[in-house]
Amino acid sequence: MQICVIGTGYVGLCSGVGLAAKGNQVACVGRNKDKIAGIQQGIPPIFEGGLQELLQEVLRNGLFRATDDFAGAVKEAEATFLCVGTPSGKDGRIDLTEMRQAAAQVGEALPDGYCVVVVKSTVVPGTTEEMIRILEERSGRKAGKDFGVCMNPEFLREGRALQDFLQPDRVVVGQLDPRSGDVLQRLYAPFQAPILRTDLKTAEMIKYASNSLLATKISFANEVGNLCKQLGIDTYAVMGGVGLDHRIGPHFLRAGVGFGGSCFQKDVSALKSLAEDQGVPAPLITDVLEVNRRQRFKIIDLLERRLPVNGKTIAILGLSFMGGTDDIRESPALDIIPALLQKGAAVRAYDPQATRHVRPLFPQVTYCASAREALAGADACLLLTEWEEFRSLTDQDFSGMRSPVILEGRRMLDRSKVSRFEGICW
Ligand code: UDX
């Protein structure tokens, strides 16, 4: 099929490259000419495992192109995916500015023949119906008759976004009408995953409920973890036992410094605001965020029990919000570093990928090219991101520290390799 993807972020690019890899002809539309040029040369603007290799393959076999010709790409497409940003506004409510603009532009460029417009960005229930009104106003055409509309949420984890796109647990197809859904049914048939056909609002809510439940599992794991820590129990042993229950499952029960990333905070905030606007009490959803906010400062409390921070040098290992990505949005490090600086600490930091994004935010931090360099001369160390390379750290790497105060927030250190460290919840 001829596909147009609006947006060159990790959802748009991974979806576009993934659909091209399945044999579709994909045009990925962006506004930034430098980004477009880079993608055309096979260099993605984001760091995602496997993306560069697959992008170069689909470029080579002519199945994928990046362009800033919005109208041209929409006109040729049988399906146009809206993968634009839907960030949190100041009050935590979803900001639909980009989505509305994209819907208006698509409306103006709709092809003469039948096509389907697909909202893929994460949007609160009722949003796709608002986009339909914009599409009809701008095109003078009737949705469900002259063109189709679907809502097809993404469940991509950063760092594994391409793998999650190519091997989904399920494909959710919210449809305005069966003809619209049939187009996506055909598009996703090669993915060998269950395809769930729903109405538009159900598909929108499945995404919010999924993300909010995942975030809830993490905050629950952290609350139990904090209690286990107090009781001298290893919470990972506890959650290992809990996760064997097939009704619960082992995933997203890892206690630590809490969740970061552009999605959980944004989506849980939007769901909280939606409940408030509807006058429906949702205290659990509200507390998921508060538990997570407090958790990242817990590692500083533990540190201050071990040494006075003022005047000390603290090494931070890990700046991105999780291993495998250079994305720092909502990363625990972005709250922990300023808190340490405020307490009079000198901070040294190392991250395999994310340093370039953090350096402008905290120029007073010393950025290092390796963990060992960051640890040299430090009075304490905080491990904040689950980068695989941190699993292989040994006492030797920490031997350059002035004092062996090592606190980890992501269960990465191996007691057989590092003899002295303390976990935030273990
Ligand atoms: C999340 C959802 O998983 C994904 O389905 C959705 O489409 C986008 O949001 P993402 O935020 O990219 O994906 O990564 P994820 O693997 O979910 O991790 C999010 C954060 O939670 C990271 O900071 C990670 O360190 C943390 N986390 C994850 C935990 O603290 N404990 C866990 O058990 C799992």
Coordinates of C-alpha atoms and ligand atoms in Angstrom, one line a residue:
M1 CA 0.0 0.0 0.0
Q2 CA 0.9 3.7 -0.5
I3 CA 1.4 5.1 3.0
C4 CA 2.0 8.6 4.3
V5 CA 3.4 9.1 7.8
I6 CA 3.2 12.7 9.2
G7 CA 5.9 13.0 11.8
T8 CA 9.6 12.0 12.0
G9 CA 9.8 11.3 15.8
Y10 CA 10.3 7.9 17.2
V11 CA 6.7 6.9 16.6
G12 CA 6.5 8.3 13.0
L13 CA 9.9 7.1 11.9
C14 CA 9.8 3.6 13.5
S15 CA 6.2 3.1 12.2
G16 CA 7.2 4.4 8.7
V17 CA 10.3 2.3 8.4
G18 CA 8.5 -0.7 9.9
L19 CA 5.7 -0.4 7.4
A20 CA 8.2 0.0 4.5
A21 CA 10.0 -3.1 5.8
K22 CA 6.7 -5.0 5.3
G23 CA 6.7 -4.0 1.6
N24 CA 4.6 -0.8 1.7
Q25 CA 5.6 2.3 -0.2
V26 CA 6.1 4.9 2.6
A27 CA 6.6 8.7 2.5
C28 CA 7.5 10.1 5.9
V29 CA 6.7 13.8 6.2
G30 CA 8.6 16.3 8.4
R31 CA 9.1 20.0 8.6
N32 CA 12.8 20.2 9.5
K33 CA 14.8 20.1 6.3
D34 CA 18.0 19.0 8.0
K35 CA 16.2 16.1 9.7
I36 CA 14.7 15.1 6.3
A37 CA 18.1 15.3 4.6
G38 CA 19.6 13.2 7.3
I39 CA 16.9 10.5 7.1
Q40 CA 17.3 10.5 3.3
Q41 CA 21.0 9.8 3.8
G42 CA 20.1 6.9 6.1
I43 CA 21.0 8.7 9.3
P44 CA 18.0 8.7 11.7
P45 CA 17.6 11.8 14.0
I46 CA 17.0 9.5 17.0
F47 CA 19.0 6.6 18.5
E48 CA 16.8 3.5 18.3
G49 CA 18.2 -0.1 18.2
G50 CA 18.1 -1.5 14.6
L51 CA 16.6 1.7 13.1
Q52 CA 19.6 2.9 11.1
E53 CA 20.2 -0.5 9.5
L54 CA 16.5 -1.0 8.5
L55 CA 16.2 2.6 7.3
Q56 CA 19.1 2.2 5.0
E57 CA 17.6 -1.1 3.7
V58 CA 14.2 0.4 2.9
L59 CA 15.9 3.4 1.3
R60 CA 18.0 1.2 -0.8
N61 CA 15.1 -0.8 -2.1
G62 CA 13.1 2.3 -2.8
L63 CA 10.3 1.6 -0.3
F64 CA 10.9 4.6 1.9
R65 CA 11.5 8.3 1.4
A66 CA 11.5 11.3 3.7
T67 CA 10.0 14.5 2.4
D68 CA 8.8 17.9 3.4
D69 CA 6.2 17.9 0.6
F70 CA 3.2 17.4 2.9
A71 CA 0.4 17.8 0.3
G72 CA 2.2 15.6 -2.3
A73 CA 2.7 12.8 0.1
V74 CA -0.9 12.9 1.4
K75 CA -2.4 13.0 -2.2
E76 CA -0.6 9.7 -3.2
A77 CA -1.5 7.8 0.0
E78 CA -4.1 5.2 0.6
A79 CA -3.6 5.7 4.3
T80 CA -2.1 8.8 6.1
F81 CA -0.9 8.3 9.7
L82 CA -0.8 11.3 12.1
C83 CA 2.2 10.7 14.3
V84 CA 2.7 14.3 15.6
G85 CA 3.5 15.3 19.2
T86 CA 0.7 15.5 21.7
P87 CA 2.7 16.9 24.7
S88 CA 1.4 17.9 28.1
G89 CA 0.2 21.5 28.5
K90 CA 1.2 23.5 31.6
D91 CA -1.8 22.2 33.5
G92 CA -1.0 18.5 32.6
R93 CA -3.8 18.5 30.0
I94 CA -3.0 17.2 26.5
D95 CA -1.9 19.9 24.0
L96 CA -3.5 19.2 20.6
T97 CA -2.0 22.2 18.7
E98 CA 0.2 20.1 16.4
M99 CA -2.5 17.4 15.9
R100 CA -5.1 20.1 14.9
Q101 CA -2.6 21.7 12.4
A102 CA -1.8 18.3 10.9
A103 CA -5.4 17.4 10.5
A104 CA -6.2 20.7 8.8
Q105 CA -3.3 20.2 6.4
V106 CA -4.3 16.6 5.6
G107 CA -7.9 17.8 5.1
E108 CA -6.7 20.3 2.5
A109 CA -4.6 17.7 0.7
L110 CA -7.0 14.7 0.7
P111 CA -6.7 12.7 -2.5
D112 CA -9.8 12.5 -4.9
G113 CA -10.1 8.8 -4.3
Y114 CA -10.8 7.0 -1.1
C115 CA -8.1 7.1 1.6
V116 CA -8.0 6.5 5.4
V117 CA -6.7 9.1 7.8
V118 CA -5.3 7.3 10.9
V119 CA -4.6 9.0 14.2
K120 CA -1.6 7.2 15.8
S121 CA -0.5 9.8 18.3
T122 CA -1.7 9.2 21.9
V123 CA -4.9 11.3 22.2
V124 CA -7.6 11.5 24.9
P125 CA -10.9 9.9 24.1
G126 CA -13.0 12.1 21.9
T127 CA -10.0 13.7 20.1
T128 CA -10.3 11.7 16.9
E129 CA -13.9 12.8 16.5
E130 CA -12.7 16.4 16.8
M131 CA -10.1 15.7 14.1
I132 CA -12.9 14.3 11.9
R133 CA -14.7 17.7 12.1
I134 CA -11.5 19.5 11.1
L135 CA -10.9 17.0 8.2
E136 CA -14.5 17.5 6.9
E137 CA -14.4 21.3 7.2
R138 CA -11.0 21.6 5.3
S139 CA -11.8 19.0 2.6
G140 CA -15.5 19.6 2.1
R141 CA -15.8 15.8 2.1
K142 CA -17.7 13.4 4.3
A143 CA -15.9 11.1 6.7
G144 CA -17.2 7.5 6.5
K145 CA -18.3 8.1 3.0
D146 CA -15.6 10.0 0.9
F147 CA -12.7 9.1 3.2
G148 CA -12.1 6.8 6.2
V149 CA -10.9 7.5 9.7
C150 CA -9.2 5.2 12.2
M151 CA -7.5 5.5 15.5
N152 CA -4.5 3.1 15.8
P153 CA -2.5 3.7 19.1
E154 CA 1.1 2.8 19.4
F155 CA 2.6 0.8 22.2
L156 CA 6.3 1.5 21.4
R157 CA 8.9 1.6 24.2
E158 CA 11.9 3.8 23.5
G159 CA 15.0 1.9 22.9
R160 CA 12.9 -1.0 21.6
A161 CA 10.5 1.0 19.5
L162 CA 11.3 -0.8 16.1
Q163 CA 11.1 -4.2 17.7
D164 CA 7.8 -3.3 19.4
F165 CA 6.4 -2.0 16.1
L166 CA 7.4 -5.1 14.1
Q167 CA 6.4 -7.6 16.9
P168 CA 3.3 -6.1 18.5
D169 CA 1.3 -7.9 21.2
R170 CA -1.8 -6.7 19.5
V171 CA -2.9 -4.1 16.9
V172 CA -5.7 -1.9 18.0
V173 CA -7.8 -0.6 15.2
G174 CA -10.4 2.0 16.2
Q175 CA -12.6 2.5 13.2
L176 CA -15.2 5.1 12.2
D177 CA -16.8 2.5 10.0
P178 CA -15.9 -1.0 8.8
R179 CA -14.6 0.1 5.5
S180 CA -12.0 2.3 7.3
G181 CA -11.0 -0.6 9.6
D182 CA -10.7 -3.0 6.7
V183 CA -7.9 -0.9 5.2
L184 CA -5.8 -1.2 8.4
Q185 CA -6.8 -4.9 8.7
R186 CA -5.2 -5.4 5.3
L187 CA -2.1 -3.3 6.2
Y188 CA -1.4 -5.1 9.5
A189 CA -2.3 -8.6 8.2
P190 CA 1.5 -9.5 7.7
F191 CA 2.3 -8.6 11.3
Q192 CA 1.0 -11.9 12.8
A193 CA -0.6 -10.3 15.8
P194 CA -4.2 -10.2 17.0
I195 CA -6.0 -7.3 15.4
L196 CA -8.7 -5.8 17.7
R197 CA -11.4 -3.8 16.0
T198 CA -13.1 -1.2 18.2
D199 CA -14.8 2.2 17.9
L200 CA -12.6 5.3 18.0
K201 CA -13.0 6.2 21.7
T202 CA -12.3 2.7 22.9
A203 CA -9.0 2.6 20.9
E204 CA -8.1 6.0 22.4
M205 CA -8.8 4.8 26.0
I206 CA -7.0 1.4 25.5
K207 CA -3.8 3.4 25.1
Y208 CA -4.3 5.6 28.2
A209 CA -5.4 2.7 30.3
S210 CA -2.5 0.6 29.2
N211 CA 0.1 3.2 29.9
S212 CA -1.5 4.2 33.2
L213 CA -1.6 0.6 34.4
L214 CA 2.1 0.1 33.4
A215 CA 3.0 3.2 35.4
T216 CA 0.8 2.0 38.3
K217 CA 2.6 -1.3 38.4
I218 CA 5.9 0.6 38.7
S219 CA 4.7 2.9 41.5
F220 CA 3.2 -0.1 43.3
A221 CA 6.6 -1.9 43.0
N222 CA 8.3 1.2 44.4
E223 CA 5.9 1.5 47.4
V224 CA 6.3 -2.2 48.2
G225 CA 10.1 -1.7 47.6
N226 CA 10.3 1.1 50.1
L227 CA 8.6 -1.0 52.7
C228 CA 10.8 -4.0 51.9
K229 CA 13.9 -1.8 52.3
Q230 CA 12.7 -0.8 55.7
L231 CA 12.1 -4.4 56.7
G232 CA 15.4 -5.7 55.2
I233 CA 13.6 -7.7 52.5
D234 CA 14.9 -7.8 48.9
T235 CA 11.9 -6.5 46.9
Y236 CA 13.2 -8.1 43.7
A237 CA 12.9 -11.5 45.4
V238 CA 9.3 -10.5 46.5
M239 CA 8.3 -9.2 43.0
G240 CA 9.9 -12.3 41.4
G241 CA 7.4 -14.4 43.4
V242 CA 4.5 -12.0 42.7
G243 CA 5.2 -12.0 39.0
L244 CA 4.9 -15.8 38.7
D245 CA 1.1 -15.3 39.1
H246 CA -0.1 -15.5 35.5
R247 CA -2.8 -12.9 36.3
I248 CA 0.0 -10.4 37.2
G249 CA 3.0 -11.3 35.1
P250 CA 6.7 -10.4 35.8
H251 CA 6.9 -7.2 33.8
F252 CA 7.0 -3.6 35.1
L253 CA 7.5 -4.6 38.7
R254 CA 11.1 -3.4 38.9
A255 CA 11.5 -1.0 41.9
G256 CA 14.0 1.8 41.5
V257 CA 14.2 5.6 41.2
G258 CA 10.9 5.5 39.3
F259 CA 9.7 6.0 35.8
G260 CA 10.9 8.7 33.4
G261 CA 10.2 9.1 29.7
S262 CA 7.9 11.4 27.7
C263 CA 4.9 9.0 27.9
F264 CA 4.0 7.8 31.3
Q265 CA 4.1 11.2 33.0
K266 CA 2.2 12.8 30.1
D267 CA -0.4 10.1 29.7
V268 CA -1.1 9.6 33.4
S269 CA -1.4 13.4 33.8
A270 CA -3.8 13.6 30.8
L271 CA -6.0 10.7 32.2
K272 CA -6.0 12.4 35.6
S273 CA -7.1 15.7 34.1
L274 CA -9.8 13.9 31.9
A275 CA -11.2 12.3 35.1
E276 CA -11.2 15.7 36.8
D277 CA -12.9 17.4 33.9
Q278 CA -15.6 14.6 33.9
G279 CA -16.0 14.9 37.6
V280 CA -15.0 11.3 38.1
P281 CA -12.8 10.7 41.2
A282 CA -9.5 9.0 40.3
P283 CA -7.3 9.1 43.4
L284 CA -5.2 6.0 42.4
I285 CA -4.2 7.6 39.1
T286 CA -3.3 10.8 40.8
D287 CA -1.2 9.1 43.4
V288 CA 0.8 7.1 40.8
L289 CA 2.4 10.4 39.8
E290 CA 3.0 11.6 43.3
V291 CA 4.6 8.3 44.3
N292 CA 6.9 8.5 41.3
R293 CA 7.8 12.1 42.0
R294 CA 8.8 11.3 45.5
Q295 CA 10.8 8.2 44.6
R296 CA 13.5 10.0 42.7
F297 CA 14.4 12.0 45.8
K298 CA 14.5 8.9 48.0
I299 CA 18.0 8.1 46.6
I300 CA 19.2 11.5 47.9
D301 CA 17.7 10.8 51.3
L302 CA 19.7 7.5 51.4
L303 CA 22.8 9.3 50.3
E304 CA 22.5 11.9 53.1
R305 CA 22.2 9.2 55.6
R306 CA 25.7 8.1 54.5
L307 CA 27.4 11.5 54.1
P308 CA 26.8 15.2 54.2
V309 CA 26.4 16.2 50.5
N310 CA 27.6 19.8 50.9
G311 CA 31.1 20.2 49.5
K312 CA 31.3 16.6 48.4
T313 CA 31.8 15.2 44.8
I314 CA 28.9 13.0 43.6
A315 CA 29.2 10.8 40.5
I316 CA 26.0 10.2 38.5
L317 CA 26.0 7.1 36.3
G318 CA 23.2 7.4 33.7
L319 CA 21.4 10.5 32.5
S320 CA 18.8 9.2 30.0
F321 CA 15.4 8.1 31.3
M322 CA 16.3 4.5 30.6
G323 CA 19.0 2.4 29.0
G324 CA 19.1 2.0 25.3
T325 CA 18.0 5.6 24.4
D326 CA 19.5 9.1 24.5
D327 CA 16.2 10.6 25.5
I328 CA 16.3 12.5 28.7
R329 CA 12.6 13.6 29.0
E330 CA 11.4 13.3 32.6
S331 CA 14.6 11.5 33.5
P332 CA 15.2 11.1 37.2
A333 CA 18.7 12.7 36.7
L334 CA 17.0 16.0 35.7
D335 CA 15.6 16.3 39.2
I336 CA 18.5 14.7 41.1
I337 CA 21.3 16.8 39.6
P338 CA 19.9 20.2 40.5
A339 CA 18.9 18.9 44.0
L340 CA 22.5 17.9 44.6
L341 CA 23.9 21.1 43.2
Q342 CA 21.5 23.1 45.5
K343 CA 22.9 21.1 48.5
G344 CA 26.4 22.3 47.6
A345 CA 27.7 19.1 45.9
A346 CA 30.0 19.0 42.9
V347 CA 28.6 16.7 40.3
R348 CA 30.4 14.5 37.8
A349 CA 28.3 12.6 35.3
Y350 CA 28.6 9.9 32.6
D351 CA 26.1 8.5 30.1
P352 CA 26.9 6.5 27.0
Q353 CA 24.5 8.5 24.8
A354 CA 22.6 11.3 26.5
T355 CA 25.4 13.7 27.7
R356 CA 25.0 16.1 24.8
H357 CA 21.3 16.7 25.8
V358 CA 22.1 17.4 29.5
R359 CA 25.3 19.5 29.2
P360 CA 23.4 22.7 28.1
L361 CA 21.0 22.2 31.1
F362 CA 23.7 21.9 33.8
P363 CA 27.0 23.5 32.5
Q364 CA 28.4 23.4 36.1
V365 CA 28.5 19.5 36.0
T366 CA 31.7 17.8 34.9
Y367 CA 30.8 15.4 32.1
C368 CA 33.0 12.4 31.7
A369 CA 33.7 9.9 28.9
S370 CA 33.5 6.8 31.0
A371 CA 32.0 5.5 34.3
R372 CA 35.5 5.1 35.7
E373 CA 36.4 8.7 34.9
A374 CA 33.2 9.9 36.6
L375 CA 33.9 7.8 39.7
A376 CA 37.5 9.0 40.0
G377 CA 37.8 11.1 43.2
A378 CA 34.1 11.0 43.9
D379 CA 32.8 10.7 47.5
A380 CA 29.7 8.9 46.4
C381 CA 28.0 7.5 43.3
L382 CA 24.3 7.3 42.2
L383 CA 23.4 4.9 39.4
L384 CA 20.3 6.2 37.8
T385 CA 19.9 4.5 34.4
E386 CA 19.8 0.8 33.4
W387 CA 22.5 0.9 30.7
E388 CA 23.7 -2.6 30.0
E389 CA 27.4 -1.6 30.4
F390 CA 26.8 -0.8 34.1
R391 CA 26.1 -4.5 34.7
S392 CA 29.8 -5.3 34.2
L393 CA 31.1 -2.7 36.6
T394 CA 33.5 -4.2 39.2
D395 CA 35.2 -3.1 42.4
Q396 CA 38.1 -2.1 40.2
D397 CA 36.0 0.6 38.5
F398 CA 34.9 2.0 41.8
S399 CA 38.4 1.8 43.3
G400 CA 39.1 5.4 42.2
M401 CA 36.4 6.8 44.5
R402 CA 37.4 8.8 47.6
S403 CA 34.9 6.8 49.6
P404 CA 32.9 3.7 48.6
V405 CA 29.4 5.2 49.0
I406 CA 27.5 3.6 46.1
L407 CA 23.8 3.9 45.8
E408 CA 22.0 2.3 42.8
G409 CA 18.5 3.0 41.6
R410 CA 18.2 0.5 38.8
R411 CA 19.3 -3.0 40.1
M412 CA 22.3 -3.1 37.8
L413 CA 25.2 -4.0 40.1
D414 CA 26.3 -7.6 40.7
R415 CA 27.2 -8.4 44.3
S416 CA 29.8 -10.9 43.0
K417 CA 31.6 -8.0 41.2
V418 CA 30.9 -5.0 43.4
S419 CA 31.3 -5.8 47.1
R420 CA 29.8 -2.7 48.6
F421 CA 26.7 -0.8 47.4
E422 CA 23.2 -0.1 48.6
G423 CA 20.0 -0.3 46.5
I424 CA 17.3 2.2 46.8
C425 CA 14.8 -0.6 47.6
W426 CA 17.2 -3.5 48.1
Ligands
UDX1 C1 6.2 3.4 27.7 C2 5.3 2.2 27.5 O1 6.0 1.1 27.9 C3 5.0 2.1 26.0 O2 4.1 1.0 25.8 C4 4.4 3.4 25.5 O3 4.0 3.3 24.1 C5 5.3 4.5 25.7 O4 5.6 4.6 27.1 P1 8.8 4.0 27.4 O5 8.4 5.1 28.4 O6 9.4 4.4 26.1 O7 7.4 3.2 27.0 O8 9.7 2.9 28.1 P2 9.4 1.9 29.3 O9 10.2 0.6 29.0 O10 8.0 1.8 29.5 O11 10.1 2.6 30.6 C6 9.5 3.7 31.1 C7 10.3 4.1 32.4 O12 9.9 3.2 33.4 C8 11.8 4.1 32.3 O13 12.3 5.2 33.1 C9 12.1 2.8 33.1 O14 13.4 2.8 33.7 C10 11.0 2.7 34.1 N1 10.7 1.4 34.5 C11 10.2 0.4 33.6 C12 10.8 1.1 35.9 O15 11.2 1.9 36.7 N2 10.4 -0.2 36.3 C13 9.9 -1.1 35.5 O16 9.6 -2.2 35.9 C14 9.8 -0.8 34.1

